[in-house]
Amino acid sequence: MTKAIVVRTLGGPEVLKLEDVELGAPGPGEVQIRQAAIGLNFIDVYFRTGLYKAEPPFIPGKEGAGTVTALGAGVTDFAIGDRVAYASADGAYAAERNVATKHLVKVPDGISLETAAAMMLKGMTAQYLLLQTFPVKPGSVILFHAAAGGVGLIAGQWAKALGATVIGTAGSQAKIDLALAHGYDHVIDYGKDDFVARVRELTNGAGVDVVYDSVGKDTFPQSLDCLKPRGLFVSFGNSSGPVEAFNMGLLAQKGSLYATRPTLFAYIATRAALDACANSLFDIVQSSKVRININQTYSLANAGQAHADLEARKTSGTTLLIP
C-alpha cells in the first residue's frame, strides 16, 4: 500500500483526496520508485477539471523524482538506488509508484531530487521552446507571457544566456520584480498596461520575433499584434482558458505570421529526444546560468490547496508536493 491523491470525480480542488492505494510489484520494463518530491503544473489542473481527458478514478500528476527501490522484468538500464526523474508519466501524486523506464532519466550528481522534481517538466518545456520550436539566438527579441511562472522564470534566464532581448508580462509588482531578477530585460504589468503598445514601444515599433504564450484566452489575439511580419506565435498552454478557433486568414492580415501549438510530449517521444532535452537542461542548470527556485511546498495531502493557490495566481515559480 502507498498514499496517493485519487480523483474520483472531475471538478475543483476539493476533489483531490489522499487515499491508501494498492501498489504491486513493477511490471516488465518498469521500476518502482520512492518519491522525494512531485512537481505541480497547470496541466494537472486541466486533467482535474476535464479540460484534458482522463477517465476517473485516476491519480493526477506527470512530474516527480525519487529513488529506484525495485526493478521489473527486463530492466537493465536502471538499478536499485538510482536517483531518477520524469516529466511525462501519469500518476505522479503518490508517495511510491511504478514507472515505465522509457519516461525516466538519471539525475546527475550535484542536482537534488527536489530540484529535479521542480524542473523536469517546466525546464524541458523551456528547452524545447527556446532551442527547438523557435531557436533563440543572439539578437533575438522575444515576448514571454507569465514571466514569473514556473516555465517563465527558467525561460527568462535561459533566453538571456542565449543572447536574446527578453520581454515578459506579469500580473503584479512582486511578480514583475521576480521576473526582472531572472533574466528579463523588461516586464509589463498586463493588468495595468496595454502590453501590445508597450511591446511596440520597447521594440521601436518593430515587434518581436516570437511570442511564447501559456495564458491563452486572455492574451489572444493581442499577442499576434506584438509580432514582426513573419513572426511566430507559440501557444503552449491556456491558464486563462483555451484560445478559441479563429480564421487562418488572421495570420495573413497581421503580417504573414506563423502559429504553432506544441506540447512537450511530442518533443520527448523517443529515448534519444528525451535524453537530449534532459541533458541540455541539466547542463544549463549545472552551469549556474539557470537557477531553479522552489518558491512553494505543500504536503501531498494538501494538494487541493496547492491547486487552489495555483489557479488563483497566488504562486510564483516552482511548487512542489512532498509525500
Short mmCIF file of C-alpha atoms in Angstrom, two decimals:
data_model
loop_
_atom_site.label_atom_id
_atom_site.label_comp_id
_atom_site.label_asym_id
_atom_site.label_seq_id
_atom_site.Cartn_x
_atom_site.Cartn_y
_atom_site.Cartn_z
CA MET A 1 0.00 0.00 0.00
CA THR A 2 1.02 3.60 -0.54
CA LYS A 3 -0.54 7.03 -0.17
CA ALA A 4 -1.78 8.78 -3.31
CA ILE A 5 -4.16 11.52 -4.40
CA VAL A 6 -7.10 9.99 -6.26
CA VAL A 7 -9.55 11.92 -8.43
CA ARG A 8 -12.87 10.07 -8.37
CA THR A 9 -14.93 12.83 -9.96
CA LEU A 10 -13.92 15.81 -12.08
CA GLY A 11 -14.19 19.24 -10.51
CA GLY A 12 -12.49 21.80 -8.30
CA PRO A 13 -9.53 21.40 -5.97
CA GLU A 14 -11.77 19.73 -3.39
CA VAL A 15 -11.87 16.51 -5.49
CA LEU A 16 -8.18 15.85 -4.71
CA LYS A 17 -8.37 13.27 -1.90
CA LEU A 18 -5.49 11.39 -0.25
CA GLU A 19 -6.16 7.64 -0.13
CA ASP A 20 -4.42 4.37 0.57
CA VAL A 21 -3.90 2.60 -2.75
CA GLU A 22 -2.51 -0.79 -3.69
CA LEU A 23 0.99 -0.79 -5.14
CA GLY A 24 2.02 -4.00 -6.81
CA ALA A 25 5.43 -5.06 -7.99
CA PRO A 26 6.75 -3.21 -11.05
CA GLY A 27 5.79 -4.81 -14.34
CA PRO A 28 8.08 -5.63 -17.26
CA GLY A 29 10.02 -2.53 -18.32
CA GLU A 30 9.07 -0.69 -15.11
CA VAL A 31 10.82 0.31 -11.92
CA GLN A 32 9.35 1.18 -8.56
CA ILE A 33 10.44 4.47 -7.03
CA ARG A 34 10.11 6.09 -3.63
CA GLN A 35 9.34 9.70 -4.45
CA ALA A 36 11.17 12.58 -2.82
CA ALA A 37 9.06 15.29 -4.43
CA ILE A 38 6.35 15.84 -7.05
CA GLY A 39 6.10 18.82 -9.37
CA LEU A 40 2.90 20.88 -9.54
CA ASN A 41 1.93 22.00 -13.05
CA PHE A 42 -1.06 23.67 -14.67
CA ILE A 43 -1.60 20.60 -16.81
CA ASP A 44 -2.59 18.82 -13.59
CA VAL A 45 -5.47 21.31 -13.26
CA TYR A 46 -6.56 20.66 -16.84
CA PHE A 47 -6.90 16.92 -16.15
CA ARG A 48 -8.64 17.50 -12.80
CA THR A 49 -11.29 19.75 -14.38
CA GLY A 50 -11.78 17.63 -17.50
CA LEU A 51 -10.35 20.18 -19.97
CA TYR A 52 -7.92 17.40 -20.86
CA LYS A 53 -9.50 13.97 -20.95
CA ALA A 54 -8.89 11.39 -18.24
CA GLU A 55 -11.40 8.84 -17.01
CA PRO A 56 -11.90 8.85 -13.21
CA PRO A 57 -10.73 7.39 -10.97
CA PHE A 58 -7.14 8.40 -11.67
CA ILE A 59 -4.03 9.61 -9.89
CA PRO A 60 -3.05 13.02 -11.34
CA GLY A 61 0.38 14.48 -11.99
CA LYS A 62 3.13 13.99 -14.56
CA GLU A 63 6.38 15.09 -12.88
CA GLY A 64 8.42 13.77 -10.00
CA ALA A 65 11.75 12.48 -8.75
CA GLY A 66 12.85 9.76 -6.39
CA THR A 67 14.96 6.68 -5.80
CA VAL A 68 14.57 3.31 -7.51
CA THR A 69 13.56 0.63 -4.99
CA ALA A 70 12.62 -2.33 -7.23
CA LEU A 71 13.08 -3.48 -10.82
CA GLY A 72 10.63 -5.11 -13.17
CA ALA A 73 11.50 -7.89 -15.58
CA GLY A 74 13.85 -6.92 -18.39
CA VAL A 75 15.10 -3.67 -16.85
CA THR A 76 18.82 -3.35 -17.45
CA ASP A 77 19.39 0.39 -17.84
CA PHE A 78 18.43 1.31 -14.25
CA ALA A 79 19.48 -0.15 -10.89
CA ILE A 80 18.16 -0.13 -7.35
CA GLY A 81 19.37 3.07 -5.69
CA ASP A 82 19.45 5.14 -8.86
CA ARG A 83 18.20 8.71 -8.50
CA VAL A 84 15.68 9.31 -11.27
CA ALA A 85 13.21 11.91 -12.51
CA TYR A 86 10.45 12.14 -15.10
CA ALA A 87 8.14 14.69 -16.70
CA SER A 88 5.60 12.71 -18.69
CA ALA A 89 4.42 9.73 -16.63
CA ASP A 90 0.81 9.96 -15.46
CA GLY A 91 0.15 9.16 -11.81
CA ALA A 92 2.76 11.31 -10.07
CA TYR A 93 0.74 12.29 -7.00
CA ALA A 94 1.85 9.30 -4.92
CA ALA A 95 4.42 8.53 -2.23
CA GLU A 96 5.60 5.47 -4.18
CA ARG A 97 4.82 4.37 -7.70
CA ASN A 98 5.77 2.22 -10.65
CA VAL A 99 7.07 3.98 -13.76
CA ALA A 100 8.00 2.69 -17.21
CA THR A 101 11.70 3.28 -17.75
CA LYS A 102 11.01 4.98 -21.10
CA HIS A 103 9.89 8.03 -19.10
CA LEU A 104 12.87 8.17 -16.74
CA VAL A 105 16.21 9.91 -16.77
CA LYS A 106 19.01 9.60 -14.23
CA VAL A 107 19.57 12.70 -12.12
CA PRO A 108 23.22 13.84 -12.19
CA ASP A 109 25.24 14.26 -9.04
CA GLY A 110 25.02 17.84 -7.86
CA ILE A 111 21.31 18.18 -8.60
CA SER A 112 19.00 17.32 -5.71
CA LEU A 113 15.90 15.21 -6.22
CA GLU A 114 13.78 18.16 -5.10
CA THR A 115 15.37 20.37 -7.76
CA ALA A 116 14.88 17.65 -10.37
CA ALA A 117 11.19 17.30 -9.48
CA ALA A 118 10.83 21.07 -9.69
CA MET A 119 12.39 21.45 -13.11
CA MET A 120 11.83 18.45 -15.35
CA LEU A 121 8.52 19.38 -16.96
CA LYS A 122 8.98 23.14 -16.76
CA GLY A 123 12.67 23.07 -17.65
CA MET A 124 12.31 20.73 -20.61
CA THR A 125 9.38 22.86 -21.77
CA ALA A 126 11.68 25.89 -21.73
CA GLN A 127 14.31 23.85 -23.57
CA TYR A 128 12.13 22.84 -26.48
CA LEU A 129 10.52 26.29 -26.73
CA LEU A 130 13.83 28.19 -26.85
CA LEU A 131 16.04 25.71 -28.67
CA GLN A 132 13.67 23.76 -30.92
CA THR A 133 10.29 25.40 -31.59
CA PHE A 134 11.99 28.75 -32.25
CA PRO A 135 15.79 28.60 -31.93
CA VAL A 136 16.61 31.72 -29.92
CA LYS A 137 19.99 33.23 -30.72
CA PRO A 138 21.95 36.43 -30.05
CA GLY A 139 19.86 39.34 -31.25
CA SER A 140 16.50 37.57 -30.98
CA VAL A 141 13.73 39.61 -29.38
CA ILE A 142 11.12 37.54 -27.55
CA LEU A 143 7.92 38.07 -25.57
CA PHE A 144 7.17 35.53 -22.84
CA HIS A 145 3.80 35.73 -21.09
CA ALA A 146 3.51 34.65 -17.43
CA ALA A 147 7.14 35.59 -16.89
CA ALA A 148 7.04 34.81 -13.17
CA GLY A 149 5.58 31.34 -13.61
CA GLY A 150 7.49 28.09 -13.36
CA VAL A 151 8.36 27.93 -17.07
CA GLY A 152 8.72 31.70 -17.33
CA LEU A 153 11.42 32.06 -14.68
CA ILE A 154 13.51 29.31 -16.28
CA ALA A 155 12.93 30.63 -19.79
CA GLY A 156 13.92 34.19 -18.89
CA GLN A 157 17.31 33.11 -17.60
CA TRP A 158 17.92 30.67 -20.46
CA ALA A 159 16.91 33.15 -23.16
CA LYS A 160 19.21 35.78 -21.66
CA ALA A 161 22.06 33.25 -21.66
CA LEU A 162 21.36 32.69 -25.37
CA GLY A 163 21.80 36.40 -26.03
CA ALA A 164 18.17 37.45 -26.55
CA THR A 165 16.36 40.60 -25.55
CA VAL A 166 13.72 39.20 -23.21
CA ILE A 167 10.36 40.91 -22.64
CA GLY A 168 7.85 39.42 -20.23
CA THR A 169 4.39 40.03 -18.81
CA ALA A 170 3.24 39.52 -15.22
CA GLY A 171 0.28 40.45 -13.06
CA SER A 172 1.71 42.20 -10.01
CA GLN A 173 4.69 44.27 -8.94
CA ALA A 174 6.06 41.38 -6.88
CA LYS A 175 5.97 39.11 -9.91
CA ILE A 176 7.49 41.82 -12.11
CA ASP A 177 10.39 42.19 -9.67
CA LEU A 178 10.84 38.42 -9.57
CA ALA A 179 10.98 38.16 -13.36
CA LEU A 180 13.44 41.04 -13.63
CA ALA A 181 15.73 39.10 -11.27
CA HIS A 182 15.55 36.08 -13.60
CA GLY A 183 16.82 37.34 -16.93
CA TYR A 184 14.07 39.60 -18.20
CA ASP A 185 15.10 42.96 -19.66
CA HIS A 186 11.57 44.40 -19.47
CA VAL A 187 8.42 43.15 -17.72
CA ILE A 188 4.99 44.59 -18.49
CA ASP A 189 2.13 44.62 -15.95
CA TYR A 190 -0.65 43.35 -18.19
CA GLY A 191 -3.21 44.21 -15.52
CA LYS A 192 -2.39 47.91 -15.83
CA ASP A 193 -0.73 48.43 -19.20
CA ASP A 194 -1.61 47.69 -22.80
CA PHE A 195 1.04 45.06 -23.43
CA VAL A 196 0.80 45.42 -27.21
CA ALA A 197 1.52 49.14 -27.04
CA ARG A 198 4.36 48.59 -24.57
CA VAL A 199 5.95 45.91 -26.75
CA ARG A 200 5.77 48.22 -29.76
CA GLU A 201 7.32 50.98 -27.68
CA LEU A 202 10.11 48.76 -26.34
CA THR A 203 10.95 47.50 -29.85
CA ASN A 204 10.70 50.91 -31.55
CA GLY A 205 7.70 49.70 -33.48
CA ALA A 206 9.38 46.61 -34.91
CA GLY A 207 7.70 43.93 -32.77
CA VAL A 208 9.20 40.68 -31.51
CA ASP A 209 10.42 37.60 -33.34
CA VAL A 210 8.37 35.19 -31.26
CA VAL A 211 5.64 35.23 -28.61
CA TYR A 212 5.54 32.36 -26.13
CA ASP A 213 2.05 32.21 -24.64
CA SER A 214 0.82 29.85 -21.93
CA VAL A 215 -2.04 32.15 -20.88
CA GLY A 216 -4.37 31.56 -23.83
CA LYS A 217 -7.75 33.28 -23.95
CA ASP A 218 -6.80 36.48 -22.10
CA THR A 219 -3.79 37.28 -24.32
CA PHE A 220 -5.18 36.28 -27.73
CA PRO A 221 -5.38 37.69 -30.37
CA GLN A 222 -3.43 40.64 -28.90
CA SER A 223 -0.24 38.56 -28.91
CA LEU A 224 -0.35 38.47 -32.71
CA ASP A 225 -0.10 42.27 -32.76
CA CYS A 226 3.23 42.06 -30.89
CA LEU A 227 4.94 40.13 -33.70
CA LYS A 228 7.15 41.26 -36.54
CA PRO A 229 6.00 40.30 -40.04
CA ARG A 230 6.53 36.54 -40.43
CA GLY A 231 6.91 36.20 -36.67
CA LEU A 232 5.93 33.08 -34.74
CA PHE A 233 3.12 32.75 -32.19
CA VAL A 234 3.72 29.78 -29.88
CA SER A 235 0.67 28.78 -27.82
CA PHE A 236 1.85 26.21 -25.29
CA GLY A 237 -0.81 26.49 -22.57
CA ASN A 238 -4.13 28.02 -21.62
CA SER A 239 -4.18 29.02 -17.96
CA SER A 240 -6.97 31.57 -18.62
CA GLY A 241 -8.88 29.26 -20.94
CA PRO A 242 -8.20 27.88 -24.41
CA VAL A 243 -7.71 30.05 -27.49
CA GLU A 244 -10.93 29.87 -29.47
CA ALA A 245 -10.94 28.74 -33.07
CA PHE A 246 -10.00 31.52 -35.45
CA ASN A 247 -9.83 32.12 -39.19
CA MET A 248 -6.35 31.34 -40.53
CA GLY A 249 -6.68 34.47 -42.65
CA LEU A 250 -6.00 36.44 -39.48
CA LEU A 251 -2.36 35.35 -39.71
CA ALA A 252 -2.13 36.79 -43.22
CA GLN A 253 -3.77 40.06 -42.19
CA LYS A 254 -1.30 40.59 -39.36
CA GLY A 255 1.86 40.04 -41.37
CA SER A 256 2.10 36.50 -42.80
CA LEU A 257 2.52 35.14 -39.28
CA TYR A 258 3.20 31.58 -38.20
CA ALA A 259 1.40 29.85 -35.33
CA THR A 260 2.04 26.55 -33.55
CA ARG A 261 0.54 24.65 -30.61
CA PRO A 262 3.35 22.39 -29.36
CA THR A 263 3.46 20.06 -26.38
CA LEU A 264 6.50 18.79 -24.52
CA PHE A 265 5.43 15.19 -25.00
CA ALA A 266 5.88 15.37 -28.79
CA TYR A 267 9.41 16.71 -28.28
CA ILE A 268 10.50 13.88 -25.92
CA ALA A 269 8.67 11.00 -27.60
CA THR A 270 11.80 8.91 -28.18
CA ARG A 271 14.60 7.89 -25.81
CA ALA A 272 17.11 9.89 -27.85
CA ALA A 273 14.92 13.00 -27.80
CA LEU A 274 14.21 12.69 -24.07
CA ASP A 275 17.89 12.26 -23.21
CA ALA A 276 18.95 15.18 -25.41
CA CYS A 277 16.33 17.51 -23.91
CA ALA A 278 17.03 16.47 -20.31
CA ASN A 279 20.81 16.66 -20.73
CA SER A 280 20.51 20.13 -22.22
CA LEU A 281 18.52 21.17 -19.14
CA PHE A 282 20.94 19.54 -16.70
CA ASP A 283 23.87 21.25 -18.42
CA ILE A 284 22.40 24.77 -18.25
CA VAL A 285 21.43 24.31 -14.58
CA GLN A 286 24.83 22.92 -13.61
CA SER A 287 26.49 25.83 -15.42
CA SER A 288 24.64 28.17 -12.99
CA LYS A 289 23.27 30.16 -15.94
CA VAL A 290 19.80 28.98 -14.89
CA ARG A 291 18.86 28.56 -11.25
CA ILE A 292 15.80 26.66 -10.10
CA ASN A 293 13.96 28.29 -7.22
CA ILE A 294 11.39 26.27 -5.29
CA ASN A 295 9.07 29.01 -4.11
CA GLN A 296 6.26 26.95 -2.55
CA THR A 297 5.98 23.50 -0.99
CA TYR A 298 2.85 21.67 0.18
CA SER A 299 2.35 18.24 1.67
CA LEU A 300 0.88 15.73 -0.77
CA ALA A 301 -2.21 15.60 1.44
CA ASN A 302 -2.65 19.33 0.85
CA ALA A 303 -2.64 19.07 -2.95
CA GLY A 304 -6.10 20.67 -3.11
CA GLN A 305 -4.82 23.87 -1.53
CA ALA A 306 -1.83 23.86 -3.88
CA HIS A 307 -4.21 23.68 -6.87
CA ALA A 308 -6.39 26.45 -5.46
CA ASP A 309 -3.40 28.73 -4.96
CA LEU A 310 -2.05 27.96 -8.43
CA GLU A 311 -5.36 28.78 -10.09
CA ALA A 312 -5.72 31.98 -8.04
CA ARG A 313 -2.26 33.06 -9.25
CA LYS A 314 -1.00 33.15 -5.67
CA THR A 315 2.07 31.13 -6.56
CA SER A 316 5.22 32.09 -8.45
CA GLY A 317 7.92 29.97 -9.98
CA THR A 318 8.05 26.34 -8.97
CA THR A 319 5.82 24.49 -6.50
CA LEU A 320 6.44 21.04 -5.04
CA LEU A 321 4.25 18.48 -3.33
CA ILE A 322 6.11 16.48 -0.68
CA PRO A 323 4.89 12.94 0.08
#
